[in-house]
PDB file of C-alpha atoms in Angstrom:
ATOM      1  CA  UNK A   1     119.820 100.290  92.630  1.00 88.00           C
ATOM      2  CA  UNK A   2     119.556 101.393  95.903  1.00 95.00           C
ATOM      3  CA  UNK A   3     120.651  98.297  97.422  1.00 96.00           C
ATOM      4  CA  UNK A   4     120.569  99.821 101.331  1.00 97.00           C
ATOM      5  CA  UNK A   5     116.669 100.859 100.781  1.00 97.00           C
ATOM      6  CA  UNK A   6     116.185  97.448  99.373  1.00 97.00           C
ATOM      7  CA  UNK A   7     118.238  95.411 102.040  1.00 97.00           C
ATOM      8  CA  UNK A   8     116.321  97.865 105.286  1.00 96.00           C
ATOM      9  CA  UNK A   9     112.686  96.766 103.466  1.00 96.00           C
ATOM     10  CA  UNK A  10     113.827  93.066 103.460  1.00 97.00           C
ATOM     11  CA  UNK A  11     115.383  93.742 107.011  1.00 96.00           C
ATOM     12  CA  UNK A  12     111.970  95.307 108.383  1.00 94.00           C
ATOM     13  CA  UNK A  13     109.823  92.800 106.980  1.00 93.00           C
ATOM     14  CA  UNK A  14     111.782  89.814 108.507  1.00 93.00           C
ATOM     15  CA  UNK A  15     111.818  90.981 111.953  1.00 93.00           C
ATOM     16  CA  UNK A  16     108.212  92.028 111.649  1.00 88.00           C
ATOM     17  CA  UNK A  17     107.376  88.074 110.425  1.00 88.00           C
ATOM     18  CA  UNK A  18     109.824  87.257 113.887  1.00 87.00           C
ATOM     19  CA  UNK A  19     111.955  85.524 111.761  1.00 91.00           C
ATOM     20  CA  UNK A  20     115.814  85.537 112.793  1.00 94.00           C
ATOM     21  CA  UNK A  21     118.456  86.321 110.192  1.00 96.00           C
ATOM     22  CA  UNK A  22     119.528  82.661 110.775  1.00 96.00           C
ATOM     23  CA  UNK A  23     115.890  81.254 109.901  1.00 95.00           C
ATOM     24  CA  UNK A  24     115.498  83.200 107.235  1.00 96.00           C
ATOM     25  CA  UNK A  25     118.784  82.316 105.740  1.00 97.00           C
ATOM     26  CA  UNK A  26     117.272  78.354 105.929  1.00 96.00           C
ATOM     27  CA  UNK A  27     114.277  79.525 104.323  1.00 95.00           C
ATOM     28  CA  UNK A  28     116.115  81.240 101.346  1.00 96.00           C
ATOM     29  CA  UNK A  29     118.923  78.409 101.280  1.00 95.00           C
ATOM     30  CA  UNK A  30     121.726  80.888 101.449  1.00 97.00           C
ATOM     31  CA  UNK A  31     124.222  81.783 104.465  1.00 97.00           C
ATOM     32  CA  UNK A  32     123.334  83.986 107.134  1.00 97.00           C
ATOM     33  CA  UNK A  33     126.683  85.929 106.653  1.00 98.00           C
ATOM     34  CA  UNK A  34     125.241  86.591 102.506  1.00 98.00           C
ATOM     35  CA  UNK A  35     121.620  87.309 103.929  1.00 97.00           C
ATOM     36  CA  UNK A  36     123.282  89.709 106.271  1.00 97.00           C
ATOM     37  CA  UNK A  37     125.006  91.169 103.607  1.00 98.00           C
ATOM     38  CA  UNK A  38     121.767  91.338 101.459  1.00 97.00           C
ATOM     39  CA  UNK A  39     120.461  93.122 104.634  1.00 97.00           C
ATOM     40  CA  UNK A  40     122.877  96.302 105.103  1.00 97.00           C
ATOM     41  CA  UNK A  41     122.981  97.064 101.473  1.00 96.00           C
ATOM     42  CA  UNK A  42     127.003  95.262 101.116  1.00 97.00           C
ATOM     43  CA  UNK A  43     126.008  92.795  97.910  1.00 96.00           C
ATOM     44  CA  UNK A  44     122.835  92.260  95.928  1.00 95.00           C
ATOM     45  CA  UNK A  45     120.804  88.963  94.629  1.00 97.00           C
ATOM     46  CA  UNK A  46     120.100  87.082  91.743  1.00 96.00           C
ATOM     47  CA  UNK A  47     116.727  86.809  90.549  1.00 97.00           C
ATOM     48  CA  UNK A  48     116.359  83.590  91.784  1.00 96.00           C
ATOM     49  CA  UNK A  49     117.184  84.735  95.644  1.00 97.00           C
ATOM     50  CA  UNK A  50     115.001  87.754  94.870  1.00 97.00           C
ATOM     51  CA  UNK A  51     112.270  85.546  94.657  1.00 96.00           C
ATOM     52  CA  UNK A  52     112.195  83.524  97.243  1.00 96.00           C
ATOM     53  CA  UNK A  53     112.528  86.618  99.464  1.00 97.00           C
ATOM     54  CA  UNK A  54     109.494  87.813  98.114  1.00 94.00           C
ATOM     55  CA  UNK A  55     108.081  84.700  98.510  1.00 93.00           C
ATOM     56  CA  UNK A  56     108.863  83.939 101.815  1.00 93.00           C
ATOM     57  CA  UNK A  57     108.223  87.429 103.324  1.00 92.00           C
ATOM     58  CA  UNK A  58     104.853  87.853 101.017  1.00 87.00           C
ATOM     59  CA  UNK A  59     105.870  90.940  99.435  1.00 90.00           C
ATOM     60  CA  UNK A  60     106.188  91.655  95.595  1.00 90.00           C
ATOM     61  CA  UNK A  61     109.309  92.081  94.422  1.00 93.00           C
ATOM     62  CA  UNK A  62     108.395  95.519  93.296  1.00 92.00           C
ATOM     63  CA  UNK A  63     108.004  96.718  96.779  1.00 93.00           C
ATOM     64  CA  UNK A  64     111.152  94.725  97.467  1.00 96.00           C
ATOM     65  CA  UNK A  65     113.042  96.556  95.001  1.00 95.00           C
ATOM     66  CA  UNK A  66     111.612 100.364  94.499  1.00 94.00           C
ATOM     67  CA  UNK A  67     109.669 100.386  97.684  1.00 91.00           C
ATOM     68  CA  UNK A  68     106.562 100.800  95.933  1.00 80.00           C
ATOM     69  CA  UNK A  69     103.329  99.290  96.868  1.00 70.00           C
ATOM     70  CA  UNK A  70     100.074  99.260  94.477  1.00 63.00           C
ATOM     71  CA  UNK A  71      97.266 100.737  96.860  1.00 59.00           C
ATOM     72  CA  UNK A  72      93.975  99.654  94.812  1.00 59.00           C
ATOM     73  CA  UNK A  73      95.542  95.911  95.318  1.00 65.00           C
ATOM     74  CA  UNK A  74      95.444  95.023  99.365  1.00 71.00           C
ATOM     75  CA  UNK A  75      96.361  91.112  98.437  1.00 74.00           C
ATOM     76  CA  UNK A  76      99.706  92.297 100.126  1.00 70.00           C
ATOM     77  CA  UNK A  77      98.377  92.732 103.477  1.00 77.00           C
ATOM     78  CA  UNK A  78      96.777  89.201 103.280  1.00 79.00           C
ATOM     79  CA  UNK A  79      99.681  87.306 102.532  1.00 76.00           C
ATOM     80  CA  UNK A  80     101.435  89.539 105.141  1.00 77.00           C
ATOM     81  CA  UNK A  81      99.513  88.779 107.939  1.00 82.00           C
ATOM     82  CA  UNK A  82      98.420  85.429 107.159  1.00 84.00           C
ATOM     83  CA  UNK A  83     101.661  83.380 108.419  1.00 83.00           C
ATOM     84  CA  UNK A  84     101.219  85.190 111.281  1.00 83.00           C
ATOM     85  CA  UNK A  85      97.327  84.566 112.038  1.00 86.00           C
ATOM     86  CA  UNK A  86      98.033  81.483 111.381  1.00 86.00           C
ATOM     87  CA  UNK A  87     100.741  80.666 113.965  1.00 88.00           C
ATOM     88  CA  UNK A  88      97.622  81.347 116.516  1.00 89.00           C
ATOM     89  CA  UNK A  89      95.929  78.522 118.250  1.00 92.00           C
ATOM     90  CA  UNK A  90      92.116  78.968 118.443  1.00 92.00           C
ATOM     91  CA  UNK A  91      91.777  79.573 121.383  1.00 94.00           C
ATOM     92  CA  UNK A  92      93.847  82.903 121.232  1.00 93.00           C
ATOM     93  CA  UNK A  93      92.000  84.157 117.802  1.00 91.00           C
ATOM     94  CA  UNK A  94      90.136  86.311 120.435  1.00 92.00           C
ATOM     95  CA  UNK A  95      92.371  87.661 121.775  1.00 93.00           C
ATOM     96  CA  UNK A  96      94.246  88.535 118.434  1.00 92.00           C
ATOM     97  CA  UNK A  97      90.706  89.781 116.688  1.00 91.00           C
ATOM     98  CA  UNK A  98      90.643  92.220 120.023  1.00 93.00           C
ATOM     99  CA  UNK A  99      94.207  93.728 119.884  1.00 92.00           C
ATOM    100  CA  UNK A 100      93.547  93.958 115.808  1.00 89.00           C
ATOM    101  CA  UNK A 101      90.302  95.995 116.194  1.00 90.00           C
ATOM    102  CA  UNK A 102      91.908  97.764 119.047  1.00 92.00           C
ATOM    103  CA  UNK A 103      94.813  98.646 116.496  1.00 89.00           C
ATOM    104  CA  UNK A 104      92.545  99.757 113.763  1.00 86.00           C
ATOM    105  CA  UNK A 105      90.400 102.017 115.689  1.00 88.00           C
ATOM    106  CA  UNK A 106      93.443 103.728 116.664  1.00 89.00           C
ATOM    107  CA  UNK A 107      94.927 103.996 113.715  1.00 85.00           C
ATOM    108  CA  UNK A 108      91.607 105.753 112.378  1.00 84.00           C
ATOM    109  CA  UNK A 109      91.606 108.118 115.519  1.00 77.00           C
ATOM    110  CA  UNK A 110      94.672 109.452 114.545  1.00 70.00           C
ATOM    111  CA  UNK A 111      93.668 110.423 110.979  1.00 67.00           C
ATOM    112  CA  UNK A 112      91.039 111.848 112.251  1.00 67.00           C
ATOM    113  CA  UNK A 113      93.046 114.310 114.213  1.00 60.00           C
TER     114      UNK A 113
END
């Protein structure tokens, strides 16, 4: 196991939710100090701990561990963005729908090129 890969996924997917090592220690029910150590590859998980990090950063455990996603299934990017769409108040859904679309069409101009 590459447990440096697998603590730099968990790592990048935390700060992308905004979540601080400290709240996402709560969230799993373990120390920050062991969640740091999960982080920068020093000790691995139990199964258990395993899943809830999948759980709570909506990403499959195969991801979590071998870095792989499955591309015909795009479930993934639903549960990814959906604790963060939903920390939006209506009345900023526009703007959020704008900077999305905004993002997309970029991202599309650039494959283009």
């Amino acid at each position: 196991m590459d447990w440096v890969a697998i603590g730099g996924r968990i790592r990048k997917q935390r700060e992308y939710l905004g979540l601080t090592r400290e709240q996402f220690a709560e969230k799993l029910d373990i120390t920050p100090k062991f969640c740091s150590d999960i982080e920068l590859g020093l000790k691995g998980m139990s199964v258990p701990t395993l899943c809830r990090i999948a759980t709570t950063l909506s990403l499959s455990t195969d991801y979590i561990l071998f870095g792989k996603q499955e591309k015909k299934d795009k479930s993934w990017v639903f549960k990814a963005l959906s604790p963060m769409v939903e920390s939006v108040t209506p009345s900023q859904l526009p703007y959020l729908e704008s900077v999305m679309q905004t993002v997309i069409r970029a991202m599309n101009h650039k494959e283009e090129k």
